[in-house]
PDB file of N, CA, C and O in Angstrom:
ATOM      1  N   PHE A   1     -18.876 -23.265  -3.349  1.00  0.00           N
ATOM      2  CA  PHE A   1     -17.604 -23.536  -2.716  1.00  0.00           C
ATOM      3  C   PHE A   1     -16.975 -22.232  -2.257  1.00  0.00           C
ATOM      4  O   PHE A   1     -16.865 -21.282  -3.024  1.00  0.00           O
ATOM      5  N   THR A   2     -16.532 -22.172  -1.007  1.00  0.00           N
ATOM      6  CA  THR A   2     -15.847 -21.005  -0.463  1.00  0.00           C
ATOM      7  C   THR A   2     -14.447 -21.419  -0.044  1.00  0.00           C
ATOM      8  O   THR A   2     -14.282 -22.339   0.756  1.00  0.00           O
ATOM      9  N   ASN A   3     -13.480 -20.733  -0.573  1.00  0.00           N
ATOM     10  CA  ASN A   3     -12.089 -21.033  -0.249  1.00  0.00           C
ATOM     11  C   ASN A   3     -11.783 -20.537   1.162  1.00  0.00           C
ATOM     12  O   ASN A   3     -11.803 -19.333   1.424  1.00  0.00           O
ATOM     13  N   ILE A   4     -11.476 -21.440   2.069  1.00  0.00           N
ATOM     14  CA  ILE A   4     -11.229 -21.052   3.449  1.00  0.00           C
ATOM     15  C   ILE A   4      -9.844 -20.450   3.649  1.00  0.00           C
ATOM     16  O   ILE A   4      -9.575 -19.862   4.688  1.00  0.00           O
ATOM     17  N   LYS A   5      -8.969 -20.580   2.650  1.00  0.00           N
ATOM     18  CA  LYS A   5      -7.620 -20.024   2.759  1.00  0.00           C
ATOM     19  C   LYS A   5      -7.471 -18.702   2.009  1.00  0.00           C
ATOM     20  O   LYS A   5      -6.366 -18.217   1.826  1.00  0.00           O
ATOM     21  N   ARG A   6      -8.583 -18.114   1.598  1.00  0.00           N
ATOM     22  CA  ARG A   6      -8.554 -16.861   0.854  1.00  0.00           C
ATOM     23  C   ARG A   6      -8.017 -15.747   1.744  1.00  0.00           C
ATOM     24  O   ARG A   6      -8.409 -15.613   2.903  1.00  0.00           O
ATOM     25  N   VAL A   7      -7.129 -14.943   1.176  1.00  0.00           N
ATOM     26  CA  VAL A   7      -6.569 -13.799   1.898  1.00  0.00           C
ATOM     27  C   VAL A   7      -7.145 -12.540   1.277  1.00  0.00           C
ATOM     28  O   VAL A   7      -7.028 -12.311   0.080  1.00  0.00           O
ATOM     29  N   GLU A   8      -7.791 -11.719   2.088  1.00  0.00           N
ATOM     30  CA  GLU A   8      -8.406 -10.506   1.582  1.00  0.00           C
ATOM     31  C   GLU A   8      -7.523  -9.309   1.921  1.00  0.00           C
ATOM     32  O   GLU A   8      -7.082  -9.149   3.058  1.00  0.00           O
ATOM     33  N   PHE A   9      -7.271  -8.477   0.910  1.00  0.00           N
ATOM     34  CA  PHE A   9      -6.421  -7.303   1.070  1.00  0.00           C
ATOM     35  C   PHE A   9      -7.256  -6.037   1.014  1.00  0.00           C
ATOM     36  O   PHE A   9      -8.270  -5.977   0.323  1.00  0.00           O
ATOM     37  N   LYS A  10      -6.807  -5.006   1.700  1.00  0.00           N
ATOM     38  CA  LYS A  10      -7.401  -3.681   1.617  1.00  0.00           C
ATOM     39  C   LYS A  10      -6.628  -2.924   0.540  1.00  0.00           C
ATOM     40  O   LYS A  10      -5.424  -2.697   0.677  1.00  0.00           O
ATOM     41  N   PRO A  11      -7.275  -2.527  -0.568  1.00  0.00           N
ATOM     42  CA  PRO A  11      -6.541  -1.858  -1.645  1.00  0.00           C
ATOM     43  C   PRO A  11      -6.286  -0.387  -1.351  1.00  0.00           C
ATOM     44  O   PRO A  11      -7.163   0.321  -0.873  1.00  0.00           O
ATOM     45  N   ILE A  12      -5.072   0.052  -1.623  1.00  0.00           N
ATOM     46  CA  ILE A  12      -4.691   1.459  -1.499  1.00  0.00           C
ATOM     47  C   ILE A  12      -4.034   1.865  -2.817  1.00  0.00           C
ATOM     48  O   ILE A  12      -3.088   1.218  -3.262  1.00  0.00           O
ATOM     49  N   ASN A  13      -4.535   2.926  -3.440  1.00  0.00           N
ATOM     50  CA  ASN A  13      -4.009   3.373  -4.721  1.00  0.00           C
ATOM     51  C   ASN A  13      -2.823   4.319  -4.537  1.00  0.00           C
ATOM     52  O   ASN A  13      -2.663   4.953  -3.492  1.00  0.00           O
ATOM     53  N   LEU A  14      -2.010   4.433  -5.590  1.00  0.00           N
ATOM     54  CA  LEU A  14      -0.881   5.364  -5.559  1.00  0.00           C
ATOM     55  C   LEU A  14      -1.357   6.801  -5.378  1.00  0.00           C
ATOM     56  O   LEU A  14      -0.680   7.598  -4.726  1.00  0.00           O
ATOM     57  N   SER A  15      -2.519   7.130  -5.925  1.00  0.00           N
ATOM     58  CA  SER A  15      -3.057   8.482  -5.763  1.00  0.00           C
ATOM     59  C   SER A  15      -3.330   8.788  -4.285  1.00  0.00           C
ATOM     60  O   SER A  15      -3.119   9.920  -3.829  1.00  0.00           O
ATOM     61  N   THR A  16      -3.762   7.784  -3.528  1.00  0.00           N
ATOM     62  CA  THR A  16      -3.985   7.955  -2.092  1.00  0.00           C
ATOM     63  C   THR A  16      -2.667   8.198  -1.366  1.00  0.00           C
ATOM     64  O   THR A  16      -2.576   9.061  -0.488  1.00  0.00           O
ATOM     65  N   LEU A  17      -1.627   7.441  -1.749  1.00  0.00           N
ATOM     66  CA  LEU A  17      -0.309   7.639  -1.143  1.00  0.00           C
ATOM     67  C   LEU A  17       0.228   9.026  -1.465  1.00  0.00           C
ATOM     68  O   LEU A  17       0.810   9.691  -0.605  1.00  0.00           O
ATOM     69  N   ASP A  18       0.035   9.478  -2.706  1.00  0.00           N
ATOM     70  CA  ASP A  18       0.516  10.804  -3.107  1.00  0.00           C
ATOM     71  C   ASP A  18      -0.199  11.896  -2.316  1.00  0.00           C
ATOM     72  O   ASP A  18       0.431  12.862  -1.868  1.00  0.00           O
ATOM     73  N   ALA A  19      -1.498  11.756  -2.097  1.00  0.00           N
ATOM     74  CA  ALA A  19      -2.253  12.724  -1.305  1.00  0.00           C
ATOM     75  C   ALA A  19      -1.790  12.713   0.150  1.00  0.00           C
ATOM     76  O   ALA A  19      -1.679  13.774   0.784  1.00  0.00           O
ATOM     77  N   LEU A  20      -1.487  11.532   0.674  1.00  0.00           N
ATOM     78  CA  LEU A  20      -0.995  11.413   2.045  1.00  0.00           C
ATOM     79  C   LEU A  20       0.350  12.110   2.200  1.00  0.00           C
ATOM     80  O   LEU A  20       0.585  12.820   3.181  1.00  0.00           O
ATOM     81  N   VAL A  21       1.227  11.941   1.219  1.00  0.00           N
ATOM     82  CA  VAL A  21       2.538  12.592   1.257  1.00  0.00           C
ATOM     83  C   VAL A  21       2.391  14.104   1.157  1.00  0.00           C
ATOM     84  O   VAL A  21       3.058  14.854   1.867  1.00  0.00           O
ATOM     85  N   ALA A  22       1.498  14.567   0.286  1.00  0.00           N
ATOM     86  CA  ALA A  22       1.279  16.005   0.141  1.00  0.00           C
ATOM     87  C   ALA A  22       0.722  16.608   1.429  1.00  0.00           C
ATOM     88  O   ALA A  22       1.059  17.740   1.794  1.00  0.00           O
ATOM     89  N   LYS A  23      -0.102  15.856   2.136  1.00  0.00           N
ATOM     90  CA  LYS A  23      -0.731  16.348   3.368  1.00  0.00           C
ATOM     91  C   LYS A  23       0.222  16.328   4.561  1.00  0.00           C
ATOM     92  O   LYS A  23       0.269  17.271   5.341  1.00  0.00           O
ATOM     93  N   THR A  24       0.985  15.229   4.699  1.00  0.00           N
ATOM     94  CA  THR A  24       1.807  15.062   5.901  1.00  0.00           C
ATOM     95  C   THR A  24       3.295  15.287   5.671  1.00  0.00           C
ATOM     96  O   THR A  24       4.029  15.518   6.626  1.00  0.00           O
ATOM     97  N   GLY A  25       3.762  15.156   4.437  1.00  0.00           N
ATOM     98  CA  GLY A  25       5.184  15.367   4.157  1.00  0.00           C
ATOM     99  C   GLY A  25       6.078  14.190   4.516  1.00  0.00           C
ATOM    100  O   GLY A  25       7.286  14.348   4.575  1.00  0.00           O
ATOM    101  N   VAL A  26       5.514  13.013   4.732  1.00  0.00           N
ATOM    102  CA  VAL A  26       6.328  11.844   5.069  1.00  0.00           C
ATOM    103  C   VAL A  26       7.036  11.317   3.820  1.00  0.00           C
ATOM    104  O   VAL A  26       6.599  11.563   2.703  1.00  0.00           O
ATOM    105  N   ASN A  27       8.154  10.622   4.019  1.00  0.00           N
ATOM    106  CA  ASN A  27       8.841  10.006   2.881  1.00  0.00           C
ATOM    107  C   ASN A  27       8.888   8.490   3.011  1.00  0.00           C
ATOM    108  O   ASN A  27       9.483   7.824   2.192  1.00  0.00           O
ATOM    109  N   GLU A  28       8.244   7.969   4.051  1.00  0.00           N
ATOM    110  CA  GLU A  28       8.137   6.520   4.244  1.00  0.00           C
ATOM    111  C   GLU A  28       6.706   6.198   4.635  1.00  0.00           C
ATOM    112  O   GLU A  28       6.177   6.762   5.600  1.00  0.00           O
ATOM    113  N   VAL A  29       6.074   5.314   3.875  1.00  0.00           N
ATOM    114  CA  VAL A  29       4.689   4.924   4.149  1.00  0.00           C
ATOM    115  C   VAL A  29       4.673   3.458   4.536  1.00  0.00           C
ATOM    116  O   VAL A  29       5.171   2.614   3.794  1.00  0.00           O
ATOM    117  N   ASN A  30       4.134   3.170   5.723  1.00  0.00           N
ATOM    118  CA  ASN A  30       4.005   1.789   6.175  1.00  0.00           C
ATOM    119  C   ASN A  30       2.598   1.583   6.739  1.00  0.00           C
ATOM    120  O   ASN A  30       1.767   2.479   6.661  1.00  0.00           O
ATOM    121  N   ILE A  31       2.362   0.432   7.301  1.00  0.00           N
ATOM    122  CA  ILE A  31       1.026   0.118   7.811  1.00  0.00           C
ATOM    123  C   ILE A  31       0.627   1.082   8.926  1.00  0.00           C
ATOM    124  O   ILE A  31      -0.507   1.555   8.974  1.00  0.00           O
ATOM    125  N   ASP A  32       1.564   1.413   9.809  1.00  0.00           N
ATOM    126  CA  ASP A  32       1.272   2.336  10.913  1.00  0.00           C
ATOM    127  C   ASP A  32       0.874   3.716  10.394  1.00  0.00           C
ATOM    128  O   ASP A  32      -0.018   4.362  10.956  1.00  0.00           O
ATOM    129  N   THR A  33       1.524   4.177   9.329  1.00  0.00           N
ATOM    130  CA  THR A  33       1.199   5.465   8.729  1.00  0.00           C
ATOM    131  C   THR A  33      -0.225   5.448   8.178  1.00  0.00           C
ATOM    132  O   THR A  33      -0.985   6.405   8.365  1.00  0.00           O
ATOM    133  N   LEU A  34      -0.596   4.355   7.499  1.00  0.00           N
ATOM    134  CA  LEU A  34      -1.935   4.240   6.923  1.00  0.00           C
ATOM    135  C   LEU A  34      -3.010   4.110   8.004  1.00  0.00           C
ATOM    136  O   LEU A  34      -4.107   4.642   7.859  1.00  0.00           O
ATOM    137  N   VAL A  35      -2.693   3.426   9.103  1.00  0.00           N
ATOM    138  CA  VAL A  35      -3.637   3.309  10.215  1.00  0.00           C
ATOM    139  C   VAL A  35      -3.846   4.682  10.852  1.00  0.00           C
ATOM    140  O   VAL A  35      -4.983   5.082  11.133  1.00  0.00           O
ATOM    141  N   ALA A  36      -2.764   5.418  11.065  1.00  0.00           N
ATOM    142  CA  ALA A  36      -2.859   6.747  11.676  1.00  0.00           C
ATOM    143  C   ALA A  36      -3.662   7.711  10.803  1.00  0.00           C
ATOM    144  O   ALA A  36      -4.373   8.579  11.314  1.00  0.00           O
ATOM    145  N   ALA A  37      -3.563   7.552   9.477  1.00  0.00           N
ATOM    146  CA  ALA A  37      -4.303   8.409   8.550  1.00  0.00           C
ATOM    147  C   ALA A  37      -5.761   7.969   8.401  1.00  0.00           C
ATOM    148  O   ALA A  37      -6.566   8.674   7.798  1.00  0.00           O
ATOM    149  N   GLY A  38      -6.108   6.773   8.918  1.00  0.00           N
ATOM    150  CA  GLY A  38      -7.478   6.296   8.876  1.00  0.00           C
ATOM    151  C   GLY A  38      -7.860   5.532   7.625  1.00  0.00           C
ATOM    152  O   GLY A  38      -9.040   5.280   7.390  1.00  0.00           O
ATOM    153  N   PHE A  39      -6.889   5.140   6.797  1.00  0.00           N
ATOM    154  CA  PHE A  39      -7.190   4.415   5.565  1.00  0.00           C
ATOM    155  C   PHE A  39      -7.437   2.930   5.814  1.00  0.00           C
ATOM    156  O   PHE A  39      -8.185   2.302   5.069  1.00  0.00           O
ATOM    157  N   VAL A  40      -6.796   2.350   6.813  1.00  0.00           N
ATOM    158  CA  VAL A  40      -6.951   0.929   7.116  1.00  0.00           C
ATOM    159  C   VAL A  40      -7.020   0.753   8.627  1.00  0.00           C
ATOM    160  O   VAL A  40      -6.673   1.657   9.382  1.00  0.00           O
ATOM    161  N   SER A  41      -7.451  -0.426   9.055  1.00  0.00           N
ATOM    162  CA  SER A  41      -7.405  -0.748  10.474  1.00  0.00           C
ATOM    163  C   SER A  41      -6.134  -1.560  10.729  1.00  0.00           C
ATOM    164  O   SER A  41      -5.490  -2.024   9.799  1.00  0.00           O
ATOM    165  N   GLY A  42      -5.798  -1.746  11.964  1.00  0.00           N
ATOM    166  CA  GLY A  42      -4.566  -2.429  12.322  1.00  0.00           C
ATOM    167  C   GLY A  42      -4.500  -3.880  11.886  1.00  0.00           C
ATOM    168  O   GLY A  42      -3.428  -4.444  11.729  1.00  0.00           O
ATOM    169  N   ASN A  43      -5.652  -4.525  11.660  1.00  0.00           N
ATOM    170  CA  ASN A  43      -5.674  -5.935  11.301  1.00  0.00           C
ATOM    171  C   ASN A  43      -5.719  -6.181   9.794  1.00  0.00           C
ATOM    172  O   ASN A  43      -5.649  -7.323   9.363  1.00  0.00           O
ATOM    173  N   ASP A  44      -5.870  -5.125   9.000  1.00  0.00           N
ATOM    174  CA  ASP A  44      -5.987  -5.283   7.546  1.00  0.00           C
ATOM    175  C   ASP A  44      -4.655  -5.636   6.914  1.00  0.00           C
ATOM    176  O   ASP A  44      -3.603  -5.165   7.344  1.00  0.00           O
ATOM    177  N   ARG A  45      -4.730  -6.459   5.859  1.00  0.00           N
ATOM    178  CA  ARG A  45      -3.579  -6.704   4.997  1.00  0.00           C
ATOM    179  C   ARG A  45      -3.714  -5.735   3.839  1.00  0.00           C
ATOM    180  O   ARG A  45      -4.783  -5.587   3.264  1.00  0.00           O
ATOM    181  N   VAL A  46      -2.638  -5.048   3.488  1.00  0.00           N
ATOM    182  CA  VAL A  46      -2.686  -3.941   2.537  1.00  0.00           C
ATOM    183  C   VAL A  46      -2.024  -4.330   1.221  1.00  0.00           C
ATOM    184  O   VAL A  46      -0.934  -4.902   1.210  1.00  0.00           O
ATOM    185  N   LYS A  47      -2.706  -3.996   0.110  1.00  0.00           N
ATOM    186  CA  LYS A  47      -2.127  -4.171  -1.218  1.00  0.00           C
ATOM    187  C   LYS A  47      -2.114  -2.804  -1.898  1.00  0.00           C
ATOM    188  O   LYS A  47      -3.128  -2.117  -1.948  1.00  0.00           O
ATOM    189  N   ILE A  48      -0.955  -2.416  -2.413  1.00  0.00           N
ATOM    190  CA  ILE A  48      -0.804  -1.145  -3.107  1.00  0.00           C
ATOM    191  C   ILE A  48      -1.100  -1.369  -4.589  1.00  0.00           C
ATOM    192  O   ILE A  48      -0.494  -2.239  -5.217  1.00  0.00           O
ATOM    193  N   LEU A  49      -2.037  -0.583  -5.123  1.00  0.00           N
ATOM    194  CA  LEU A  49      -2.432  -0.693  -6.519  1.00  0.00           C
ATOM    195  C   LEU A  49      -1.887   0.491  -7.321  1.00  0.00           C
ATOM    196  O   LEU A  49      -1.624   1.554  -6.765  1.00  0.00           O
ATOM    197  N   GLY A  50      -1.757   0.321  -8.619  1.00  0.00           N
ATOM    198  CA  GLY A  50      -1.083   1.301  -9.468  1.00  0.00           C
ATOM    199  C   GLY A  50      -1.943   2.404 -10.032  1.00  0.00           C
ATOM    200  O   GLY A  50      -1.547   3.049 -10.996  1.00  0.00           O
ATOM    201  N   ASN A  51      -3.110   2.685  -9.473  1.00  0.00           N
ATOM    202  CA  ASN A  51      -3.979   3.735  -9.978  1.00  0.00           C
ATOM    203  C   ASN A  51      -3.494   5.088  -9.470  1.00  0.00           C
ATOM    204  O   ASN A  51      -3.532   5.351  -8.279  1.00  0.00           O
ATOM    205  N   GLY A  52      -3.031   5.952 -10.376  1.00  0.00           N
ATOM    206  CA  GLY A  52      -2.532   7.264  -9.992  1.00  0.00           C
ATOM    207  C   GLY A  52      -1.040   7.364 -10.228  1.00  0.00           C
ATOM    208  O   GLY A  52      -0.421   6.469 -10.804  1.00  0.00           O
ATOM    209  N   THR A  53      -0.456   8.478  -9.793  1.00  0.00           N
ATOM    210  CA  THR A  53       0.973   8.705  -9.967  1.00  0.00           C
ATOM    211  C   THR A  53       1.576   9.162  -8.648  1.00  0.00           C
ATOM    212  O   THR A  53       0.874   9.633  -7.761  1.00  0.00           O
ATOM    213  N   LEU A  54       2.889   9.032  -8.557  1.00  0.00           N
ATOM    214  CA  LEU A  54       3.624   9.523  -7.398  1.00  0.00           C
ATOM    215  C   LEU A  54       4.478  10.706  -7.813  1.00  0.00           C
ATOM    216  O   LEU A  54       5.113  10.677  -8.864  1.00  0.00           O
ATOM    217  N   SER A  55       4.516  11.728  -6.975  1.00  0.00           N
ATOM    218  CA  SER A  55       5.332  12.895  -7.279  1.00  0.00           C
ATOM    219  C   SER A  55       6.592  12.947  -6.425  1.00  0.00           C
ATOM    220  O   SER A  55       7.412  13.826  -6.606  1.00  0.00           O
ATOM    221  N   ALA A  56       6.731  12.012  -5.493  1.00  0.00           N
ATOM    222  CA  ALA A  56       7.894  12.004  -4.600  1.00  0.00           C
ATOM    223  C   ALA A  56       8.433  10.585  -4.460  1.00  0.00           C
ATOM    224  O   ALA A  56       7.706   9.612  -4.651  1.00  0.00           O
ATOM    225  N   ALA A  57       9.706  10.491  -4.122  1.00  0.00           N
ATOM    226  CA  ALA A  57      10.315   9.185  -3.875  1.00  0.00           C
ATOM    227  C   ALA A  57       9.886   8.704  -2.496  1.00  0.00           C
ATOM    228  O   ALA A  57      10.052   9.406  -1.507  1.00  0.00           O
ATOM    229  N   LEU A  58       9.320   7.510  -2.435  1.00  0.00           N
ATOM    230  CA  LEU A  58       8.811   6.954  -1.183  1.00  0.00           C
ATOM    231  C   LEU A  58       9.376   5.575  -0.930  1.00  0.00           C
ATOM    232  O   LEU A  58       9.643   4.821  -1.864  1.00  0.00           O
ATOM    233  N   THR A  59       9.521   5.252   0.340  1.00  0.00           N
ATOM    234  CA  THR A  59       9.751   3.877   0.756  1.00  0.00           C
ATOM    235  C   THR A  59       8.405   3.361   1.240  1.00  0.00           C
ATOM    236  O   THR A  59       7.869   3.859   2.224  1.00  0.00           O
ATOM    237  N   VAL A  60       7.838   2.401   0.520  1.00  0.00           N
ATOM    238  CA  VAL A  60       6.498   1.912   0.819  1.00  0.00           C
ATOM    239  C   VAL A  60       6.597   0.490   1.347  1.00  0.00           C
ATOM    240  O   VAL A  60       7.186  -0.380   0.710  1.00  0.00           O
ATOM    241  N   THR A  61       6.005   0.251   2.520  1.00  0.00           N
ATOM    242  CA  THR A  61       5.981  -1.066   3.138  1.00  0.00           C
ATOM    243  C   THR A  61       4.534  -1.548   3.181  1.00  0.00           C
ATOM    244  O   THR A  61       3.676  -0.864   3.733  1.00  0.00           O
ATOM    245  N   ALA A  62       4.270  -2.710   2.565  1.00  0.00           N
ATOM    246  CA  ALA A  62       2.915  -3.271   2.559  1.00  0.00           C
ATOM    247  C   ALA A  62       3.003  -4.780   2.374  1.00  0.00           C
ATOM    248  O   ALA A  62       4.084  -5.325   2.159  1.00  0.00           O
ATOM    249  N   HIS A  63       1.846  -5.429   2.440  1.00  0.00           N
ATOM    250  CA  HIS A  63       1.803  -6.884   2.306  1.00  0.00           C
ATOM    251  C   HIS A  63       1.926  -7.342   0.862  1.00  0.00           C
ATOM    252  O   HIS A  63       2.460  -8.418   0.598  1.00  0.00           O
ATOM    253  N   ALA A  64       1.402  -6.540  -0.083  1.00  0.00           N
ATOM    254  CA  ALA A  64       1.444  -6.931  -1.496  1.00  0.00           C
ATOM    255  C   ALA A  64       1.410  -5.685  -2.372  1.00  0.00           C
ATOM    256  O   ALA A  64       0.958  -4.619  -1.940  1.00  0.00           O
ATOM    257  N   PHE A  65       1.908  -5.830  -3.591  1.00  0.00           N
ATOM    258  CA  PHE A  65       1.954  -4.731  -4.555  1.00  0.00           C
ATOM    259  C   PHE A  65       1.540  -5.260  -5.918  1.00  0.00           C
ATOM    260  O   PHE A  65       1.912  -6.375  -6.294  1.00  0.00           O
ATOM    261  N   SER A  66       0.807  -4.447  -6.680  1.00  0.00           N
ATOM    262  CA  SER A  66       0.567  -4.806  -8.075  1.00  0.00           C
ATOM    263  C   SER A  66       1.852  -4.506  -8.842  1.00  0.00           C
ATOM    264  O   SER A  66       2.696  -3.728  -8.391  1.00  0.00           O
ATOM    265  N   LYS A  67       2.015  -5.133 -10.007  1.00  0.00           N
ATOM    266  CA  LYS A  67       3.231  -4.918 -10.783  1.00  0.00           C
ATOM    267  C   LYS A  67       3.357  -3.465 -11.220  1.00  0.00           C
ATOM    268  O   LYS A  67       4.449  -2.895 -11.201  1.00  0.00           O
ATOM    269  N   SER A  68       2.241  -2.840 -11.599  1.00  0.00           N
ATOM    270  CA  SER A  68       2.290  -1.446 -12.046  1.00  0.00           C
ATOM    271  C   SER A  68       2.627  -0.502 -10.891  1.00  0.00           C
ATOM    272  O   SER A  68       3.351   0.474 -11.073  1.00  0.00           O
ATOM    273  N   ALA A  69       2.138  -0.796  -9.688  1.00  0.00           N
ATOM    274  CA  ALA A  69       2.451   0.037  -8.529  1.00  0.00           C
ATOM    275  C   ALA A  69       3.925  -0.081  -8.173  1.00  0.00           C
ATOM    276  O   ALA A  69       4.591   0.924  -7.896  1.00  0.00           O
ATOM    277  N   GLU A  70       4.431  -1.299  -8.189  1.00  0.00           N
ATOM    278  CA  GLU A  70       5.845  -1.521  -7.875  1.00  0.00           C
ATOM    279  C   GLU A  70       6.731  -0.782  -8.877  1.00  0.00           C
ATOM    280  O   GLU A  70       7.694  -0.117  -8.498  1.00  0.00           O
ATOM    281  N   ALA A  71       6.376  -0.859 -10.166  1.00  0.00           N
ATOM    282  CA  ALA A  71       7.152  -0.181 -11.204  1.00  0.00           C
ATOM    283  C   ALA A  71       7.086   1.336 -11.038  1.00  0.00           C
ATOM    284  O   ALA A  71       8.099   2.025 -11.196  1.00  0.00           O
ATOM    285  N   ALA A  72       5.918   1.875 -10.696  1.00  0.00           N
ATOM    286  CA  ALA A  72       5.762   3.324 -10.537  1.00  0.00           C
ATOM    287  C   ALA A  72       6.532   3.841  -9.328  1.00  0.00           C
ATOM    288  O   ALA A  72       7.132   4.915  -9.390  1.00  0.00           O
ATOM    289  N   ILE A  73       6.547   3.089  -8.233  1.00  0.00           N
ATOM    290  CA  ILE A  73       7.272   3.509  -7.031  1.00  0.00           C
ATOM    291  C   ILE A  73       8.766   3.527  -7.310  1.00  0.00           C
ATOM    292  O   ILE A  73       9.472   4.481  -6.962  1.00  0.00           O
ATOM    293  N   VAL A  74       9.279   2.490  -7.953  1.00  0.00           N
ATOM    294  CA  VAL A  74      10.704   2.413  -8.278  1.00  0.00           C
ATOM    295  C   VAL A  74      11.077   3.494  -9.298  1.00  0.00           C
ATOM    296  O   VAL A  74      12.127   4.122  -9.197  1.00  0.00           O
ATOM    297  N   ALA A  75      10.193   3.746 -10.276  1.00  0.00           N
ATOM    298  CA  ALA A  75      10.460   4.771 -11.291  1.00  0.00           C
ATOM    299  C   ALA A  75      10.511   6.169 -10.679  1.00  0.00           C
ATOM    300  O   ALA A  75      11.236   7.032 -11.165  1.00  0.00           O
ATOM    301  N   ALA A  76       9.773   6.388  -9.593  1.00  0.00           N
ATOM    302  CA  ALA A  76       9.774   7.684  -8.912  1.00  0.00           C
ATOM    303  C   ALA A  76      10.985   7.838  -7.992  1.00  0.00           C
ATOM    304  O   ALA A  76      11.140   8.870  -7.347  1.00  0.00           O
ATOM    305  N   GLY A  77      11.817   6.803  -7.912  1.00  0.00           N
ATOM    306  CA  GLY A  77      13.009   6.875  -7.081  1.00  0.00           C
ATOM    307  C   GLY A  77      12.837   6.281  -5.707  1.00  0.00           C
ATOM    308  O   GLY A  77      13.705   6.414  -4.849  1.00  0.00           O
ATOM    309  N   GLY A  78      11.716   5.618  -5.473  1.00  0.00           N
ATOM    310  CA  GLY A  78      11.444   5.034  -4.168  1.00  0.00           C
ATOM    311  C   GLY A  78      11.810   3.571  -4.103  1.00  0.00           C
ATOM    312  O   GLY A  78      12.446   3.028  -5.020  1.00  0.00           O
ATOM    313  N   SER A  79      11.393   2.928  -3.012  1.00  0.00           N
ATOM    314  CA  SER A  79      11.671   1.511  -2.856  1.00  0.00           C
ATOM    315  C   SER A  79      10.442   0.815  -2.284  1.00  0.00           C
ATOM    316  O   SER A  79       9.578   1.434  -1.685  1.00  0.00           O
ATOM    317  N   VAL A  80      10.395  -0.505  -2.499  1.00  0.00           N
ATOM    318  CA  VAL A  80       9.272  -1.341  -2.110  1.00  0.00           C
ATOM    319  C   VAL A  80       9.739  -2.358  -1.084  1.00  0.00           C
ATOM    320  O   VAL A  80      10.762  -3.003  -1.290  1.00  0.00           O
ATOM    321  N   VAL A  81       9.002  -2.491   0.028  1.00  0.00           N
ATOM    322  CA  VAL A  81       9.322  -3.491   1.047  1.00  0.00           C
ATOM    323  C   VAL A  81       8.067  -4.320   1.279  1.00  0.00           C
ATOM    324  O   VAL A  81       7.024  -3.796   1.657  1.00  0.00           O
ATOM    325  N   LYS A  82       8.173  -5.636   1.013  1.00  0.00           N
ATOM    326  CA  LYS A  82       7.035  -6.532   1.218  1.00  0.00           C
ATOM    327  C   LYS A  82       7.122  -7.176   2.588  1.00  0.00           C
ATOM    328  O   LYS A  82       8.176  -7.629   3.006  1.00  0.00           O
ATOM    329  N   LEU A  83       5.978  -7.178   3.282  1.00  0.00           N
ATOM    330  CA  LEU A  83       5.931  -7.814   4.596  1.00  0.00           C
ATOM    331  C   LEU A  83       5.686  -9.291   4.472  1.00  0.00           C
ATOM    332  O   LEU A  83       5.106  -9.783   3.564  1.00  0.00           O
TER     333      LEU A  83
END
């Protein structure tokens, strides 16, 4: 049996976001930022996972977040926006 309504997400870890911020200096990460950096394509649905740490306050916009990622972003002083 294959679920035809399955939604597949492209996982992005907090460590990847932290490296992106260190490289580019942005304080807002959204789908366009991730596409420009080459982590996802324009058609991907993105889920932020809690592997790693954040060193800066970020506003992160994505389709889904794990509970640990959401807690880590808020704890770092940032905010979460779900699409």
